[in-house]
Amino acid sequence: MTAILENKENGVLTLTLNRVDKKNALTSEMYATLATALSKATDANDVRVVLLQGHETVFSAGNDIADFLQQPPASPESAVSRFLRGIASFPKPLIASVCGPAVGVGTTMLFHCDLVYAGDNAAFSMPFVNLGLCPEAGSSLLAVQLMGYQRAAEALLMGEPFMVETALELGLISRVLPPTEVNAYSQLQAEKMARKPLSSLLETKRLMKSVRIPAVLSQMDEEATVFARMLKEPAAVEAFSAFMEKRKPVFN
Ligand code: COA
């Protein structure tokens, strides 16, 4: 089965995470598909807005842990790096539709989206410390900017999940709907946006983001270096082995 579905309609490219049996955990192949789709969408005349969505029960369980163990991202050219840089600097509007768990990169990718519509079952978490890792996708910068230091510390140092009420209050998401309605609503909003003048969309987004992007990309580079190193260290190896063996990790 195709793990990323791509559909172009009325100026909207919809990318659907379609690996529900594995809770839409993202493999390097999926990151590569998403990165390429975003890159092509940048220049495609028939794409004005991109919508990224999951299933009404789950957005994404984050990085696929088994895939990470087999082929850890080691360079700036890795598929995950290409995807993260792609969403951070994507020039056209990017909308996310999120229901159920959004773990790790499932949450951090949302910091780069322009609108995020969520089901009332959405649960956000950035449990990198619980996995012996550090934040990625610029989240060590963007979470602090969005939430303030103390709340970001609760999310990133404790790895505590937070629900839609908090996400709405923080401004991480734009609106909460019943899970069965979120993807359809997001599609409508994306199509509504796609009918607006493209040059205005591009310039408005560029002006809103231009000051922040260089800092975000630089933070992402530093995070990626640390993340790649930590992936090989004992804490991450234990956390990932424990996940695969369905047991609790033991950190010494
Ligand atoms: N990587 C690889 N496989 C994953 C995965 C991940 N990140 N998350 C879930 N899966 C797999 C499970 O191993 C399981 O596979 P199996 O049916 O072959 O045993 C399947 O997806 C269903 O997951 P399960 O944990 O049974 O579903 P759940 O509804 O009880 O819980 C989550 C859903 C998302 C809360 C839970 O799966 C989870 O916490 N996943 C890990 C998230 C994580 O730590 N991500 C960060 C990675 S950096």
Coordinates of C-alpha atoms and ligand atoms in Angstrom, one line a residue:
M1 CA 0.0 0.0 0.0
T2 CA 1.2 3.5 -0.8
A3 CA 2.2 5.1 2.5
I4 CA 1.8 8.7 1.2
L5 CA -1.3 9.4 -0.9
E6 CA -1.0 12.4 -3.2
N7 CA -4.1 14.2 -4.7
K8 CA -4.3 17.4 -6.6
E9 CA -7.6 19.1 -6.9
N10 CA -8.7 22.8 -7.2
G11 CA -5.2 24.1 -6.6
V12 CA -4.7 22.0 -3.5
L13 CA -2.1 19.2 -3.2
T14 CA -3.3 16.9 -0.4
L15 CA -0.7 14.6 1.1
T16 CA -2.2 11.9 3.2
L17 CA -0.2 9.8 5.7
N18 CA -1.5 6.4 4.9
R19 CA 0.2 3.9 7.2
V20 CA -2.5 3.6 9.9
D21 CA -1.5 0.1 11.0
K22 CA 1.8 1.6 12.2
K23 CA 0.1 4.7 13.4
N24 CA 1.5 6.7 10.5
A25 CA 5.0 6.3 11.8
L26 CA 7.3 8.0 9.3
T27 CA 10.0 5.9 7.5
S28 CA 12.8 7.5 5.5
E29 CA 11.0 6.4 2.4
M30 CA 7.9 8.4 3.5
Y31 CA 10.1 11.4 4.4
A32 CA 11.7 11.2 0.9
T33 CA 8.2 11.1 -0.8
L34 CA 7.0 14.1 1.2
A35 CA 10.2 16.1 0.6
T36 CA 10.0 15.4 -3.2
A37 CA 6.3 16.3 -3.2
L38 CA 6.9 19.6 -1.4
S39 CA 9.8 20.4 -3.7
K40 CA 7.7 19.8 -6.9
A41 CA 4.8 21.7 -5.4
T42 CA 7.0 24.8 -5.0
D43 CA 7.1 25.2 -8.7
A44 CA 3.9 23.6 -9.8
N45 CA 1.5 26.0 -11.4
D46 CA -1.5 23.9 -10.4
V47 CA -0.6 23.8 -6.7
R48 CA -1.3 26.9 -4.6
V49 CA -1.8 25.3 -1.2
V50 CA -0.6 22.1 0.3
L51 CA -2.7 20.1 2.9
L52 CA -1.0 17.5 5.0
Q53 CA -3.4 15.2 6.8
G54 CA -3.5 11.9 8.6
H55 CA -6.4 9.6 9.6
E56 CA -9.3 10.6 11.9
T57 CA -7.8 8.3 14.5
V58 CA -4.1 9.2 14.2
F59 CA -2.0 11.9 12.7
S60 CA 1.5 10.4 13.2
A61 CA 3.5 8.4 15.8
G62 CA 6.6 10.3 14.7
N63 CA 9.7 8.7 13.3
D64 CA 9.5 5.0 12.6
I65 CA 11.6 3.6 15.4
A66 CA 12.5 0.4 13.6
D67 CA 13.5 2.3 10.5
F68 CA 15.6 4.7 12.6
L69 CA 17.5 1.8 14.0
Q70 CA 18.2 0.3 10.6
Q71 CA 19.1 3.5 8.8
P72 CA 19.7 6.4 11.2
P73 CA 19.8 9.8 9.4
A74 CA 23.4 10.8 9.3
S75 CA 23.7 13.7 6.9
P76 CA 22.0 16.9 5.9
E77 CA 21.0 15.1 2.7
S78 CA 19.0 12.4 4.6
A79 CA 15.4 12.2 3.7
V80 CA 14.2 13.5 7.1
S81 CA 16.5 16.5 6.8
R82 CA 15.2 17.2 3.3
F83 CA 11.6 17.0 4.5
L84 CA 12.2 19.3 7.6
R85 CA 14.1 21.9 5.6
G86 CA 11.3 21.6 3.0
I87 CA 8.5 22.4 5.3
A88 CA 10.5 25.1 7.2
S89 CA 11.0 27.1 4.0
F90 CA 8.0 26.0 1.9
P91 CA 6.8 29.3 0.2
K92 CA 3.2 28.4 -0.4
P93 CA 0.5 28.0 2.3
L94 CA 0.7 24.7 4.2
I95 CA -2.3 23.5 6.2
A96 CA -2.3 20.5 8.5
S97 CA -5.3 18.4 9.6
V98 CA -4.6 16.5 12.8
C99 CA -6.6 13.9 14.7
G100 CA -5.4 11.5 17.4
P101 CA -1.8 11.2 18.5
A102 CA 0.7 13.6 17.0
V103 CA 4.0 12.3 18.5
G104 CA 7.5 13.7 18.0
V105 CA 7.8 15.1 14.4
G106 CA 4.0 14.6 14.3
T107 CA 3.9 17.7 16.5
T108 CA 7.1 19.5 15.6
M109 CA 6.2 19.6 11.9
L110 CA 3.1 21.6 12.9
F111 CA 5.2 24.6 14.0
H112 CA 5.9 25.1 10.3
C113 CA 2.3 24.9 9.1
D114 CA 0.3 28.1 8.5
L115 CA -3.0 26.7 9.7
V116 CA -3.6 23.6 11.8
Y117 CA -7.1 22.2 12.2
A118 CA -7.5 19.5 14.8
G119 CA -9.9 16.9 16.0
D120 CA -11.0 17.0 19.6
N121 CA -9.2 13.7 20.0
A122 CA -5.8 15.2 19.0
A123 CA -3.0 14.7 21.5
F124 CA 0.4 16.4 21.0
S125 CA 3.7 15.3 22.4
M126 CA 7.4 15.8 21.9
P127 CA 8.8 12.9 24.0
F128 CA 12.4 13.2 22.8
V129 CA 13.9 13.1 26.3
N130 CA 12.0 9.9 27.0
L131 CA 13.8 8.4 24.0
G132 CA 17.3 9.6 24.9
L133 CA 17.1 12.2 22.1
C134 CA 16.9 16.0 21.7
P135 CA 14.3 18.1 19.9
E136 CA 14.3 18.4 16.1
A137 CA 12.6 20.4 13.3
G138 CA 13.6 23.6 15.0
S139 CA 11.3 22.8 17.9
S140 CA 13.9 23.8 20.5
L141 CA 13.5 27.4 19.2
L142 CA 9.9 27.4 17.9
A143 CA 8.4 25.8 21.0
V144 CA 10.0 28.4 23.2
Q145 CA 8.8 31.2 20.9
L146 CA 5.3 29.9 20.8
M147 CA 4.7 28.6 24.3
G148 CA 7.2 30.6 26.4
Y149 CA 10.1 29.0 28.1
Q150 CA 8.4 27.3 31.0
R151 CA 5.6 25.6 29.0
A152 CA 8.1 24.6 26.3
A153 CA 10.3 23.1 29.1
E154 CA 7.3 21.1 30.4
A155 CA 6.7 19.7 26.9
L156 CA 10.3 19.2 25.9
L157 CA 12.1 18.4 29.2
M158 CA 9.2 16.3 30.7
G159 CA 8.0 15.0 27.4
E160 CA 4.4 15.5 28.7
P161 CA 1.6 15.3 26.1
F162 CA -0.9 18.2 25.8
M163 CA -4.4 18.2 24.5
V164 CA -6.3 20.4 22.0
E165 CA -7.5 22.9 24.7
T166 CA -3.8 23.7 25.5
A167 CA -2.8 23.6 21.8
L168 CA -5.6 26.0 21.0
E169 CA -4.7 28.4 23.8
L170 CA -1.0 28.3 22.8
G171 CA -1.9 29.1 19.2
L172 CA -0.4 25.8 17.8
I173 CA -3.7 25.0 16.3
S174 CA -6.3 27.2 14.6
R175 CA -9.6 25.4 15.3
V176 CA -11.0 22.2 16.9
L177 CA -13.6 20.0 15.2
P178 CA -15.1 16.5 15.5
P179 CA -12.5 14.1 14.2
T180 CA -14.8 12.8 11.4
E181 CA -15.1 16.4 10.0
V182 CA -11.5 17.7 10.2
N183 CA -10.1 16.4 6.9
A184 CA -13.1 17.6 5.0
Y185 CA -13.1 21.0 6.7
S186 CA -9.3 21.4 6.1
Q187 CA -9.8 20.6 2.4
L188 CA -12.6 23.2 2.1
Q189 CA -10.4 25.8 3.8
A190 CA -7.4 24.9 1.6
E191 CA -9.6 25.3 -1.5
K192 CA -10.9 28.6 -0.2
M193 CA -7.3 29.8 0.3
A194 CA -6.3 28.5 -3.2
R195 CA -8.9 30.8 -4.8
K196 CA -7.0 33.9 -3.4
P197 CA -4.4 35.6 -5.5
L198 CA -1.2 33.5 -5.4
S199 CA 1.2 36.4 -5.4
S200 CA -0.6 37.8 -2.3
L201 CA -0.4 34.4 -0.6
L202 CA 3.3 34.1 -1.4
E203 CA 4.3 37.6 -0.4
T204 CA 2.2 37.5 2.8
K205 CA 3.7 34.2 3.9
R206 CA 7.2 35.4 3.0
L207 CA 6.8 38.6 5.0
M208 CA 5.5 36.8 8.0
K209 CA 8.2 34.2 8.0
S210 CA 11.3 35.8 6.5
V211 CA 12.8 37.1 9.7
R212 CA 12.4 33.7 11.4
I213 CA 13.5 31.3 8.7
P214 CA 17.3 31.7 8.9
A215 CA 17.3 31.2 12.6
V216 CA 15.1 28.2 12.3
L217 CA 17.2 26.6 9.6
S218 CA 20.4 27.2 11.7
Q219 CA 18.8 25.7 14.8
M220 CA 17.6 22.7 12.8
D221 CA 21.2 22.1 11.6
E222 CA 22.5 22.1 15.2
E223 CA 19.6 19.9 16.4
A224 CA 20.3 17.5 13.6
T225 CA 24.0 17.2 14.5
V226 CA 23.2 16.5 18.2
F227 CA 20.2 14.2 17.3
A228 CA 22.4 12.1 15.0
R229 CA 25.0 11.7 17.7
M230 CA 22.5 10.9 20.4
L231 CA 20.8 8.2 18.2
K232 CA 23.9 6.1 18.7
E233 CA 24.3 6.7 22.4
P234 CA 23.2 4.1 25.1
A235 CA 20.0 5.9 26.2
A236 CA 18.5 6.0 22.7
V237 CA 19.6 2.5 21.9
E238 CA 17.9 1.3 25.2
A239 CA 14.7 3.4 24.5
F240 CA 14.4 2.1 21.0
S241 CA 15.2 -1.5 21.9
A242 CA 12.6 -1.3 24.7
F243 CA 10.0 0.0 22.3
M244 CA 10.7 -2.8 19.8
E245 CA 10.6 -5.4 22.7
K246 CA 7.4 -3.8 24.1
R247 CA 8.9 -3.2 27.5
K248 CA 9.7 -0.1 29.6
P249 CA 13.2 1.3 29.1
V250 CA 15.7 1.2 31.9
F251 CA 18.1 4.2 31.9
N252 CA 21.2 3.9 34.2
Ligands
COA1 N1 7.7 3.5 15.1 C1 7.5 2.3 14.7 N2 6.4 1.6 14.9 C2 5.4 2.2 15.6 C3 5.6 3.5 16.1 C4 6.8 4.2 15.8 N3 7.1 5.5 16.2 N4 4.5 3.9 16.8 C5 3.6 2.9 16.7 N5 4.2 1.9 16.0 C6 3.6 0.5 15.7 C7 3.6 -0.3 17.0 O1 4.8 -1.0 17.1 C8 2.5 -1.3 16.6 O2 3.0 -2.2 15.7 P1 2.5 -3.8 15.8 O3 1.0 -3.8 15.6 O4 3.2 -4.5 14.7 O5 2.9 -4.3 17.2 C9 1.5 -0.4 15.8 O6 2.2 0.7 15.4 C10 0.4 0.1 16.7 O7 0.9 0.8 17.8 P2 0.4 0.7 19.3 O8 1.4 1.3 20.2 O9 -0.1 -0.6 19.5 O10 -0.9 1.7 19.2 P3 -1.6 2.6 20.4 O11 -2.8 3.1 19.8 O12 -1.6 1.7 21.6 O13 -0.6 3.8 20.7 C11 0.9 5.6 20.1 C12 -0.4 4.8 19.7 C13 1.2 6.5 18.9 C14 0.5 6.5 21.3 C15 2.0 4.7 20.4 O14 2.2 3.7 19.3 C16 3.4 5.3 20.6 O15 3.6 6.0 21.6 N6 4.3 5.2 19.6 C17 5.7 5.6 19.8 C18 5.7 7.1 19.5 C19 7.1 7.6 19.6 O16 7.8 7.4 20.6 N7 7.5 8.3 18.6 C20 8.7 9.1 18.6 C21 9.8 8.5 17.7 S1 11.2 9.6 17.6

